[in-house]
CSV table of C-alpha atoms and ligand atoms in Angstrom, one decimal:
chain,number,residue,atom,x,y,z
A,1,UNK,CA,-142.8,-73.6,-26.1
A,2,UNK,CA,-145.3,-73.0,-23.1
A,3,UNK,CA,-143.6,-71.9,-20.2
A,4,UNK,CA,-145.6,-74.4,-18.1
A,5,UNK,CA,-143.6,-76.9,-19.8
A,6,UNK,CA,-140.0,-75.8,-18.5
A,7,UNK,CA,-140.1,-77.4,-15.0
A,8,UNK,CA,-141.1,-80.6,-16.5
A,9,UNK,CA,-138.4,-80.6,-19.3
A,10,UNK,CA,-135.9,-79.2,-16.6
A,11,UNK,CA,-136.8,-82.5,-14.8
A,12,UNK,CA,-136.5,-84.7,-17.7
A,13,UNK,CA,-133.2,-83.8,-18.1
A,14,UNK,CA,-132.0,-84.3,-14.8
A,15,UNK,CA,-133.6,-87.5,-14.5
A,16,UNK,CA,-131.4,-88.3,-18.2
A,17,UNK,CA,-128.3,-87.1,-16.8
A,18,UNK,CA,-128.5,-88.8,-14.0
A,19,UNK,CA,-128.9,-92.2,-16.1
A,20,UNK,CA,-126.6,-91.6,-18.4
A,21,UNK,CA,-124.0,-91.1,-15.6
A,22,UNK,CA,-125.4,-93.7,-13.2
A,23,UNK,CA,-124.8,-96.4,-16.1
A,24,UNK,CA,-121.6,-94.8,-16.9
A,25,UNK,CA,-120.3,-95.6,-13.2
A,26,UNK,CA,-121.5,-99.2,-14.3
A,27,UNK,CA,-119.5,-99.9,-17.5
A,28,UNK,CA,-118.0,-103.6,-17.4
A,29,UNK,CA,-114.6,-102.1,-16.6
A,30,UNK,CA,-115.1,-100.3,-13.5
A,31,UNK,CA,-114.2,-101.4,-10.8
A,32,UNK,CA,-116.2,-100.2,-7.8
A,33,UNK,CA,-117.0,-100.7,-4.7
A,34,UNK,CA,-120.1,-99.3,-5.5
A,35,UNK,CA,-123.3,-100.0,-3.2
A,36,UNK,CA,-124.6,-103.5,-4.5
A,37,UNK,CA,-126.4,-104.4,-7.6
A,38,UNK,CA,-129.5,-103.9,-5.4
A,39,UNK,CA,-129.0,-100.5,-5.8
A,40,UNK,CA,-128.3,-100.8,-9.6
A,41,UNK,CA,-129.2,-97.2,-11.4
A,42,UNK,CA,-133.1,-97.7,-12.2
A,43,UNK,CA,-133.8,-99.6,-15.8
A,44,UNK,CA,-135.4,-98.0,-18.7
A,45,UNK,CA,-138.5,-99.5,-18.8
A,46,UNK,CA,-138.2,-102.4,-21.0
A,47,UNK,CA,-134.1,-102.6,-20.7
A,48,UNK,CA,-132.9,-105.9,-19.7
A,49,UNK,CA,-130.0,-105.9,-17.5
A,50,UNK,CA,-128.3,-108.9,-16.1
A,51,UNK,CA,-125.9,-108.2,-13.2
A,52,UNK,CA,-122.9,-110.3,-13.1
A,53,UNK,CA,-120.7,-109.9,-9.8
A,54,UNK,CA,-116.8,-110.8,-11.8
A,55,UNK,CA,-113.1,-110.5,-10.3
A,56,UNK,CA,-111.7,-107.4,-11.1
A,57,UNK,CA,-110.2,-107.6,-15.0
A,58,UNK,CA,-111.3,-111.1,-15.4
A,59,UNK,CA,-113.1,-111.0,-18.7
A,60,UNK,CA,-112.8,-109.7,-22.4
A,61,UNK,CA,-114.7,-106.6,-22.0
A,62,UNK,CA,-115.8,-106.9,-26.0
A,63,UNK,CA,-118.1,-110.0,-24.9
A,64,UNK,CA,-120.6,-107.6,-23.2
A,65,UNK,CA,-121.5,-105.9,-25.9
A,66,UNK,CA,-121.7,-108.9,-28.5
A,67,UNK,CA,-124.0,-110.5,-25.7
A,68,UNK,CA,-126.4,-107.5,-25.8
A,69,UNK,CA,-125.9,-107.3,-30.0
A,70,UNK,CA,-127.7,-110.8,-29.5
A,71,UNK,CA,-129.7,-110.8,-26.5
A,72,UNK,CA,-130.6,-107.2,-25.9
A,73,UNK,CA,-129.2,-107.9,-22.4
A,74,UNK,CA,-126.5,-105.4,-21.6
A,75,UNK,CA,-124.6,-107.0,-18.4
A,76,UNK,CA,-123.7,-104.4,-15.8
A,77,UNK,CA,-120.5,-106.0,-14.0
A,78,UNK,CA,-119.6,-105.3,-10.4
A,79,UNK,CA,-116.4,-106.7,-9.2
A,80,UNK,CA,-114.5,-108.2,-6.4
A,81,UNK,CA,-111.1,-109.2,-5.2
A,82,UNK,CA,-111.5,-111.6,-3.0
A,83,UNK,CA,-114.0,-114.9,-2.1
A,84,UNK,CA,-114.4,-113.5,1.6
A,85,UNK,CA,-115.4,-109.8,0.0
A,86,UNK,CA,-117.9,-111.6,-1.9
A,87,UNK,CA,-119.4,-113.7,0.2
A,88,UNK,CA,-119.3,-110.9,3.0
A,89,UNK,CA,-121.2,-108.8,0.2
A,90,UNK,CA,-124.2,-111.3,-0.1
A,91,UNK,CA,-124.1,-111.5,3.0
A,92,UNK,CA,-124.5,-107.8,3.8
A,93,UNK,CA,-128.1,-107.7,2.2
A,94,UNK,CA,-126.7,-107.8,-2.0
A,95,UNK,CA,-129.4,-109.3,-3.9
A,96,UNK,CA,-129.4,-107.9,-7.0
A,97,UNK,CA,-126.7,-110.0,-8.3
A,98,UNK,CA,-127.6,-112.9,-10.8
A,99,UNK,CA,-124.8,-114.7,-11.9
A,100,UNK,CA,-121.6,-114.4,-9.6
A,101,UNK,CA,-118.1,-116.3,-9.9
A,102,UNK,CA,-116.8,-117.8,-6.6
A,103,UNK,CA,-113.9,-120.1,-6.5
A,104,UNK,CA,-114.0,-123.8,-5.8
A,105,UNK,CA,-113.9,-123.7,-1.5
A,106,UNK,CA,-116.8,-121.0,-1.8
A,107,UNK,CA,-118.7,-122.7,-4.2
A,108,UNK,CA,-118.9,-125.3,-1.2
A,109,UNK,CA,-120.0,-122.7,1.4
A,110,UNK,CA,-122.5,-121.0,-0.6
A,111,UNK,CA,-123.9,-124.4,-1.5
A,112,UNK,CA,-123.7,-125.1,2.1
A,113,UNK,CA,-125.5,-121.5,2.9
A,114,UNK,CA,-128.4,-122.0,0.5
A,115,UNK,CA,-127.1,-118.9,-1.8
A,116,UNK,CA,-126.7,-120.7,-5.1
A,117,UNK,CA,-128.9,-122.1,-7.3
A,118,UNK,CA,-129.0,-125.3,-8.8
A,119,UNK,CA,-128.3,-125.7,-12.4
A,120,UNK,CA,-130.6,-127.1,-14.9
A,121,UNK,CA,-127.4,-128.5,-17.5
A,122,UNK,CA,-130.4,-129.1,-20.1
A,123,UNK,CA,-130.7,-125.2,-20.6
A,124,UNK,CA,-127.0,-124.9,-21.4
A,125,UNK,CA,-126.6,-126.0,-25.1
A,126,UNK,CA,-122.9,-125.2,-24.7
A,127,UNK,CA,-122.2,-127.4,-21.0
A,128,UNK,CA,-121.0,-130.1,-23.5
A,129,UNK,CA,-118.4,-128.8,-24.0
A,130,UNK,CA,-116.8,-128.7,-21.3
A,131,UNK,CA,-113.5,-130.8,-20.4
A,132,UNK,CA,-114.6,-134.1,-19.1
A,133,UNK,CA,-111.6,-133.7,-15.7
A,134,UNK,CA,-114.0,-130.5,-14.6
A,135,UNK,CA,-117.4,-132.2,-14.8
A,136,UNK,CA,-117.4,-134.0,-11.7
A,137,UNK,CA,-115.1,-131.4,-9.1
A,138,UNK,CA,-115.0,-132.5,-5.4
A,139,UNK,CA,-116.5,-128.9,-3.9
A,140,UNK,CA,-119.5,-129.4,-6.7
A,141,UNK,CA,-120.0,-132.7,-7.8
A,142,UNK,CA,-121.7,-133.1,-11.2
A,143,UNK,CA,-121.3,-129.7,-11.5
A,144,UNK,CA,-125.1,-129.5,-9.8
A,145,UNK,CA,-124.9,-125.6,-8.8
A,146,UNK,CA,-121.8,-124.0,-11.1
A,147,UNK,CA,-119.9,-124.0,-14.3
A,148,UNK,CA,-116.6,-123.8,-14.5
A,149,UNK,CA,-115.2,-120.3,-16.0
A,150,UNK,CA,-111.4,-120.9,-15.7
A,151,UNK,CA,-108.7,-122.2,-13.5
A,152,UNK,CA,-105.5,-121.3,-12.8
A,153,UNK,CA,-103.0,-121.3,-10.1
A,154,UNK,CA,-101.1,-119.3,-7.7
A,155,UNK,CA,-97.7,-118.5,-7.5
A,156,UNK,CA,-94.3,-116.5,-7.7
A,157,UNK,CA,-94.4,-113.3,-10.2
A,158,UNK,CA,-91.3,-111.7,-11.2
A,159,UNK,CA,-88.7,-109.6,-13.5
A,160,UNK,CA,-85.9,-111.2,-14.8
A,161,UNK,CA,-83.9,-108.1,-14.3
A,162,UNK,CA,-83.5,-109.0,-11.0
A,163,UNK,CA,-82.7,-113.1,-11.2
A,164,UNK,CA,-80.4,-115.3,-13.4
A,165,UNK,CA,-82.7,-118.3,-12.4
A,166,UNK,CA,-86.0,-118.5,-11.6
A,167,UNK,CA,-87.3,-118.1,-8.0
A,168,UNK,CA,-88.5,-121.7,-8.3
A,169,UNK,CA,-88.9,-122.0,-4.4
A,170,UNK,CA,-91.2,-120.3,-1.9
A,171,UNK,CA,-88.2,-119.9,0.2
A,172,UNK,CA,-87.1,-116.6,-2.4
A,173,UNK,CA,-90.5,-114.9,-1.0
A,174,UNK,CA,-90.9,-115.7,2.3
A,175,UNK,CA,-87.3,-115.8,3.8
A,176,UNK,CA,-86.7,-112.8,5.4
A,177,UNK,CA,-83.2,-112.6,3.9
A,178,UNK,CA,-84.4,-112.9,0.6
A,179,UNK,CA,-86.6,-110.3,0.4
A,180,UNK,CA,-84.7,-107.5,2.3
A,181,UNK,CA,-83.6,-107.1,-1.3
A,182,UNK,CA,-86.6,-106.4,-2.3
A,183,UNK,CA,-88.0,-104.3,0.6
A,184,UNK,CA,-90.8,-101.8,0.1
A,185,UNK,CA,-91.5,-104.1,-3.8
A,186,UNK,CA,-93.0,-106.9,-2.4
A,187,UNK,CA,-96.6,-107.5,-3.1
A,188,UNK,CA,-99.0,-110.2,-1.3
A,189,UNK,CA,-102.5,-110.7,-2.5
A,190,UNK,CA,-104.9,-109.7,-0.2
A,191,UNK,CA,-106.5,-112.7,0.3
A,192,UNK,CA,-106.3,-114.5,3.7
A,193,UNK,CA,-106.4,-118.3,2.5
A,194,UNK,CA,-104.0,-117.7,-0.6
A,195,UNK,CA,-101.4,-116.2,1.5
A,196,UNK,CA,-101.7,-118.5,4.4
A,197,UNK,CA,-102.4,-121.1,2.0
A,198,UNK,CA,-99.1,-120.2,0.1
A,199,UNK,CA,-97.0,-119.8,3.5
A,200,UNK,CA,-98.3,-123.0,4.7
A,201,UNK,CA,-97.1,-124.9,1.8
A,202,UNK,CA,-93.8,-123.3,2.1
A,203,UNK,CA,-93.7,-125.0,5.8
A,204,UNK,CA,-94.6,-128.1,4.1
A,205,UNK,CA,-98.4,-127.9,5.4
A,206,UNK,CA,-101.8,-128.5,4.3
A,207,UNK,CA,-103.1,-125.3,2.6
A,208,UNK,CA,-106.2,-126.4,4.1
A,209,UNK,CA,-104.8,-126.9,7.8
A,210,UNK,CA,-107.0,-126.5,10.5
A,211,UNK,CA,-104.2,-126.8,12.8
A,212,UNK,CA,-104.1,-123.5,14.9
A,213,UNK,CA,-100.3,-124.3,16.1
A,214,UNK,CA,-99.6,-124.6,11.8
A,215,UNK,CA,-101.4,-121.3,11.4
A,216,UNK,CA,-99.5,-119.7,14.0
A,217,UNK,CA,-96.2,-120.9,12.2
A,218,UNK,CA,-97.6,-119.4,9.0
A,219,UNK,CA,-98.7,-116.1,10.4
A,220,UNK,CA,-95.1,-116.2,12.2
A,221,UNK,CA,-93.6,-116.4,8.4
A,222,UNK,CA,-95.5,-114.4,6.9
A,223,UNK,CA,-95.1,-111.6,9.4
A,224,UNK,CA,-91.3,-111.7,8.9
A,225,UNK,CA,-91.5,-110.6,5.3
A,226,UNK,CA,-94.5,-108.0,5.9
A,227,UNK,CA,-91.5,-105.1,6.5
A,228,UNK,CA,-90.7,-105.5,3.3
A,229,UNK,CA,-93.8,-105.4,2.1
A,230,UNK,CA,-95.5,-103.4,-0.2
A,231,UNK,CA,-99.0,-103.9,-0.3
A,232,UNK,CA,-101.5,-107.0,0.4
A,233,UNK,CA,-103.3,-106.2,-3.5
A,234,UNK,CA,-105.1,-108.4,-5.7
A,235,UNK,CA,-106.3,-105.9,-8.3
A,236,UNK,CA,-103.7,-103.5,-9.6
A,237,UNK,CA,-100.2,-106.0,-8.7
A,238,UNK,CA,-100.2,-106.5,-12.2
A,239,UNK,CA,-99.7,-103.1,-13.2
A,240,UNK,CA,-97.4,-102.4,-10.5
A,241,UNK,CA,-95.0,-104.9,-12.1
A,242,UNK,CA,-95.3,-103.1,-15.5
A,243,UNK,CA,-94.3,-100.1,-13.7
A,244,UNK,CA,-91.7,-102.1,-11.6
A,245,UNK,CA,-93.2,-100.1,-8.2
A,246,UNK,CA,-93.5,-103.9,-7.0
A,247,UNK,CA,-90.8,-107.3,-8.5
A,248,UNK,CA,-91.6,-109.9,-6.5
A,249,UNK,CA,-95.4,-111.3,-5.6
A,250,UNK,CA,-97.9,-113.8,-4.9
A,251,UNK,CA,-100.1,-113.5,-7.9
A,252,UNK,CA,-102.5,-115.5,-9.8
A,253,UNK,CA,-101.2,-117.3,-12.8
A,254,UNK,CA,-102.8,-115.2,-15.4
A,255,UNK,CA,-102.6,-111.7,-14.0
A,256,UNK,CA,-98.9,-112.1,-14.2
A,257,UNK,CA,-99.0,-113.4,-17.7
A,258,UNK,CA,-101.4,-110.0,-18.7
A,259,UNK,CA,-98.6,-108.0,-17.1
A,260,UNK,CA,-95.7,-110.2,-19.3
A,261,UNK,CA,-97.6,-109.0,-22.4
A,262,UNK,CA,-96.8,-105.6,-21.5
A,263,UNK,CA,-92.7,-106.4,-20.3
A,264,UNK,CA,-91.0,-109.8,-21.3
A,265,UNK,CA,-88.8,-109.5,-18.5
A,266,UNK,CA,-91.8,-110.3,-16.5
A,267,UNK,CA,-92.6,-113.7,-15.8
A,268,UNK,CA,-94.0,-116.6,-13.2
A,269,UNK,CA,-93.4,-119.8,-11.4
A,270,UNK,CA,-94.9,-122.3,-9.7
A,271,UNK,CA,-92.8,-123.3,-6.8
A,272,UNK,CA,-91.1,-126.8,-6.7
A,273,UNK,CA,-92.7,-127.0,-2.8
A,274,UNK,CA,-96.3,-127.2,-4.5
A,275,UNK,CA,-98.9,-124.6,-5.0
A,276,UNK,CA,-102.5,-124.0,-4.6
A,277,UNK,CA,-105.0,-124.7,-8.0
A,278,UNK,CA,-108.1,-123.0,-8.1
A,279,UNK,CA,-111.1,-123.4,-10.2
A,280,UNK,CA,-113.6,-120.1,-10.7
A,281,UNK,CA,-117.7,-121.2,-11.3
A,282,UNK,CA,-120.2,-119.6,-12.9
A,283,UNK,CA,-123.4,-119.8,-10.3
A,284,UNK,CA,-126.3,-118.2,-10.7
A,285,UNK,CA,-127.7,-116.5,-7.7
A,286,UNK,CA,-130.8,-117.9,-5.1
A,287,UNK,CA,-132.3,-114.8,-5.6
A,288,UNK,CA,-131.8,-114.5,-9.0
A,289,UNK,CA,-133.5,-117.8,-9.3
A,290,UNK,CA,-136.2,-116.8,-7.9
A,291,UNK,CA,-137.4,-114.3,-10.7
A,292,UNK,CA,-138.0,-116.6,-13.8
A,293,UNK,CA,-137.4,-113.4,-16.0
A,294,UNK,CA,-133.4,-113.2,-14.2
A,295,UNK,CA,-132.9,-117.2,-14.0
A,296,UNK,CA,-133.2,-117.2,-18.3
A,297,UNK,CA,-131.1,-114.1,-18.3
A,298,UNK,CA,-128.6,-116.1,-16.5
A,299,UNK,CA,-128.7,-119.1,-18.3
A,300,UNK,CA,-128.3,-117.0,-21.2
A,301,UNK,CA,-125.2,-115.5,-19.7
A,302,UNK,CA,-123.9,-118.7,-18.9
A,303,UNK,CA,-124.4,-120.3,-22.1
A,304,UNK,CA,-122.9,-117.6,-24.2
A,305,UNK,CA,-119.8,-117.7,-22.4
A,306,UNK,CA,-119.2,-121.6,-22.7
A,307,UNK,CA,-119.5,-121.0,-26.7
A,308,UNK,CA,-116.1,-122.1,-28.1
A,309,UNK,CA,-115.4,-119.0,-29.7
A,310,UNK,CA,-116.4,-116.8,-26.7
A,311,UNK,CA,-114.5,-118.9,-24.1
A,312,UNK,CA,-111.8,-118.9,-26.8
A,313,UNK,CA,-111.5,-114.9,-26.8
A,314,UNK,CA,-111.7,-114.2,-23.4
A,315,UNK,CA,-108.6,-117.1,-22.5
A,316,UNK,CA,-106.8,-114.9,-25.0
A,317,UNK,CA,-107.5,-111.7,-22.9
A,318,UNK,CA,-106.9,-112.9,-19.6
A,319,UNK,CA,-104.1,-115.7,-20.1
A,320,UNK,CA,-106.3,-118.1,-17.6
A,321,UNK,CA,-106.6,-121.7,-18.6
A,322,UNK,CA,-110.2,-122.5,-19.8
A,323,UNK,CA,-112.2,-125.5,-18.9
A,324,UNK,CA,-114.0,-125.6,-21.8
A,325,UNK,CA,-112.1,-128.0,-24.2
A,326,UNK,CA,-114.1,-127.2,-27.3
A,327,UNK,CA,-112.6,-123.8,-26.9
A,328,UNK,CA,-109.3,-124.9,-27.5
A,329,UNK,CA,-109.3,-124.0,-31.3
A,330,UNK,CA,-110.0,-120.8,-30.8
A,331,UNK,CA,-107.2,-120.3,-27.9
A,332,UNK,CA,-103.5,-118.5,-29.1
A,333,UNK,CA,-101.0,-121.3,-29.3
A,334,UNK,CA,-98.8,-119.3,-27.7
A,335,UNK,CA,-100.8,-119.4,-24.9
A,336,UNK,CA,-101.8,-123.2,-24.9
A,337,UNK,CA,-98.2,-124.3,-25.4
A,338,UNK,CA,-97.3,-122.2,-22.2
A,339,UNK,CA,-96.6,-124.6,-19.2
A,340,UNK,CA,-97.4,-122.1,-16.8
A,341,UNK,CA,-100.6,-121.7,-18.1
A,342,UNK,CA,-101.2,-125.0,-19.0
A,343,UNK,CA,-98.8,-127.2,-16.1
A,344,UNK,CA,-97.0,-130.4,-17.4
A,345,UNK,CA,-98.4,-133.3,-15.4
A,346,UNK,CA,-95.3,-133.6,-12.7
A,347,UNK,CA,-96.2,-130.3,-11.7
A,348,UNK,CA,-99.8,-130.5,-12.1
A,349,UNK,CA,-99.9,-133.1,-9.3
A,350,UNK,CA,-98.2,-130.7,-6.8
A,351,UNK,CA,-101.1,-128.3,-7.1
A,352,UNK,CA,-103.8,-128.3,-4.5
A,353,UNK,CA,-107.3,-126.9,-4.3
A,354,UNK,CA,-108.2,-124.8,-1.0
A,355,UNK,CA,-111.3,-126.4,0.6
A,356,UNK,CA,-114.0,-125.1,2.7
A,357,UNK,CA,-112.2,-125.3,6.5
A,358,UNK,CA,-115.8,-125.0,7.7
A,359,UNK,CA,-115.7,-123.7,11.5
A,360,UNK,CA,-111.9,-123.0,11.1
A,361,UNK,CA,-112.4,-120.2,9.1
A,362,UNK,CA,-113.0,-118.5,11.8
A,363,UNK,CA,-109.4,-118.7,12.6
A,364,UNK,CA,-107.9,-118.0,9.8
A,365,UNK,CA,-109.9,-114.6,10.1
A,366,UNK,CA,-108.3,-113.9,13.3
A,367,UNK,CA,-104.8,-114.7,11.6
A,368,UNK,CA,-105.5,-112.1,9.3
A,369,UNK,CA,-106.7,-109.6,11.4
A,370,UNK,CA,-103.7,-110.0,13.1
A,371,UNK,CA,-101.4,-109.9,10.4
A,372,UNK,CA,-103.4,-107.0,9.0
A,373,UNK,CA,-102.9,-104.7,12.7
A,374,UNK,CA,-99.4,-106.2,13.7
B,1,N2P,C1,-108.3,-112.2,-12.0
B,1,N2P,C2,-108.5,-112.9,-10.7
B,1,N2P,C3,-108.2,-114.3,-10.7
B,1,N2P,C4,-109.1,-115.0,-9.7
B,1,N2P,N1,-107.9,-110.8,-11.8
B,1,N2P,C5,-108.4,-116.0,-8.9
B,1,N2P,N2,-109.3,-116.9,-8.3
């Protein structure tokens, strides 16, 4: 070999390291708060990457790579835990992201912001088969900008070790008295409207007040537990049940259920006072929609996940309900005969969406904050 030729080879390796490391820091499970997609590791040239901005563990990692088996795609997945962290994110300049998965109240804003794109149903051969009750939601009617991924809702997670009935009441979280027993294993999700939302139910309040005297009264209870409280976490609470560090939280339906699979003792309810019900869209991105080459990438996306058999495998992954009815077959009846998965009509009318609170959200910001510094 020519010596003239070692600075370039010594270069080419770098460059292949760095790559091969760069993707590595964006395999589908990690979970980053890595700088935005904008600043995605560069593409080989002819790679097509799709850049799907998830919740954190909120898909059946296997689907990536039978997506790119098909398609050629390979999806690089960024997540989130929060609507407010992803909105903030697109906000703060992101534009690399192509198809992202906001909940129902967000879809709203978004809409409302210009950031999503509208959805062309002809280019989704699977959007039939969707459940006819999600089709037509009130923060997206007809479905014009998002389709529906799954649903679920939010309530009390638990170990039977600890109870001989179930904490069927918000009253077992968020009285003070209650939870001195479990001081220091308490865990709240770090999310501002589900925990005001949650402690404004127990008051027997909207979950979408915009009265500031009934956000004061929430703060006020939710400040009386926070002592005993371990951490505001929506990403690893289900792990830290496993490992009993936390017993008692406000968690979303199917997280708990993932964390049941690894301890029976674990388990969830929704309390008798009501809950909130949420709905979680796949949009495709303004920006994305600008480039025709990353709008078909997204329909793709979209489409795959909506086949039965897909939407099938990841409901039996995650333990969240799926809106997509033709999927059912392939679902676990274990899983489909589970009423906290799937809520019995009595209790299925107690469940409320959050909705955009439009210039009130400002407030419930400041609520936070405070709760966050007091
Ligand atoms: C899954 C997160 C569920 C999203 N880890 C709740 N909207």
């Amino acid at each position: 070999m020519k010596k003239a030729l070692y600075p370039f080879l010594l270069i080419l390796l770098i460059a292949l390291l760095a790559t091969a490391c760069a993707s590595e820091a964006a395999t589908p499970e990690a979970e980053s708060e890595e700088p935005p997609a904008e600043e995605a590791p560069p593409e080989e040239a002819g790679e097509k990457v799709l850049n799907f901005y998830n919740w954190s563990e909120y898909i059946e990692p296997e689907i990536f790579a039978l997506f790119e088996e098909e398609t050629g795609i390979k999806v690089v997945e960024d997540t989130f835990g929060s609507n407010e962290d992803l909105l903030a994110k697109l906000q703060g300049g992101a534009t690399g992201y192509d198809v992202i998965v906001p909940s129902d109240y967000m879809v709203a804003t978004m809409v409302e912001l210009g950031m999503l794109a509208e959805i062309d149903h002809s280019k989704l051969e699977n959007f039939a088969n969707l459940d006819p009750s999600f089709t037509d939601p009130p923060y997206d009617p007809g479905l014009a900008h998002c389709v529906p991924y799954f649903w679920g809702t939010t309530g009390i997670g638990f170990n039977w070790n600890d109870w001989e009935e179930a904490p069927s009441s918000w009253e077992y979280l968020f009285n003070p008295e209650n939870a001195t027993e479990f001081e220091g294993r308490i865990s709240l999700l770090d999310d501002m409207r589900e925990v005001l939302g949650a402690a404004l139910i127990s008051l027997g309040y909207s979950p979408n007040s915009t009265n500031e005297a009934e956000l004061q009264e929430a703060k006020e209870v939710v400040l009386a537990i926070k002592p005993y409280v371990a951490a505001f976490d929506s990403d690893t609470y289900e792990d830290n049940l496993v490992t009993g560090d936390v017993a008692l939280v406000l968690g979303w339906s199917g997280d708990v259920f993932t964390a049941q699979v690894e301890d029976e003792n674990i388990d969830y309810v929704i309390p008798e006072e009501g809950a909130v019900k949420w709905t979680d869209n796949l949009c495709i991105t303004a920006d994305a929609a600008a480039d025709p080459q990353r709008l078909e990438m997204a329909y793709q996306w979209i489409d795959f996940l909506n086949r039965p058999e897909i939407a099938g495998m990841n409901t039996n992954f995650v333990w969240y309900a799926s809106p997509n009815a033709a999927a059912e077959e392939f679902i676990d009846p274990e899983i489909l005969g589970y009423e906290a998965v799937y809520p019995p009509e009595e209790v299925f009318t107690k469940l409320q969406f959050l909705e955009n609170v439009g210039e009130a959200t400002e407030l419930y910001s400041r609520i936070w904050t405070e709760i966050s510094t007091e």
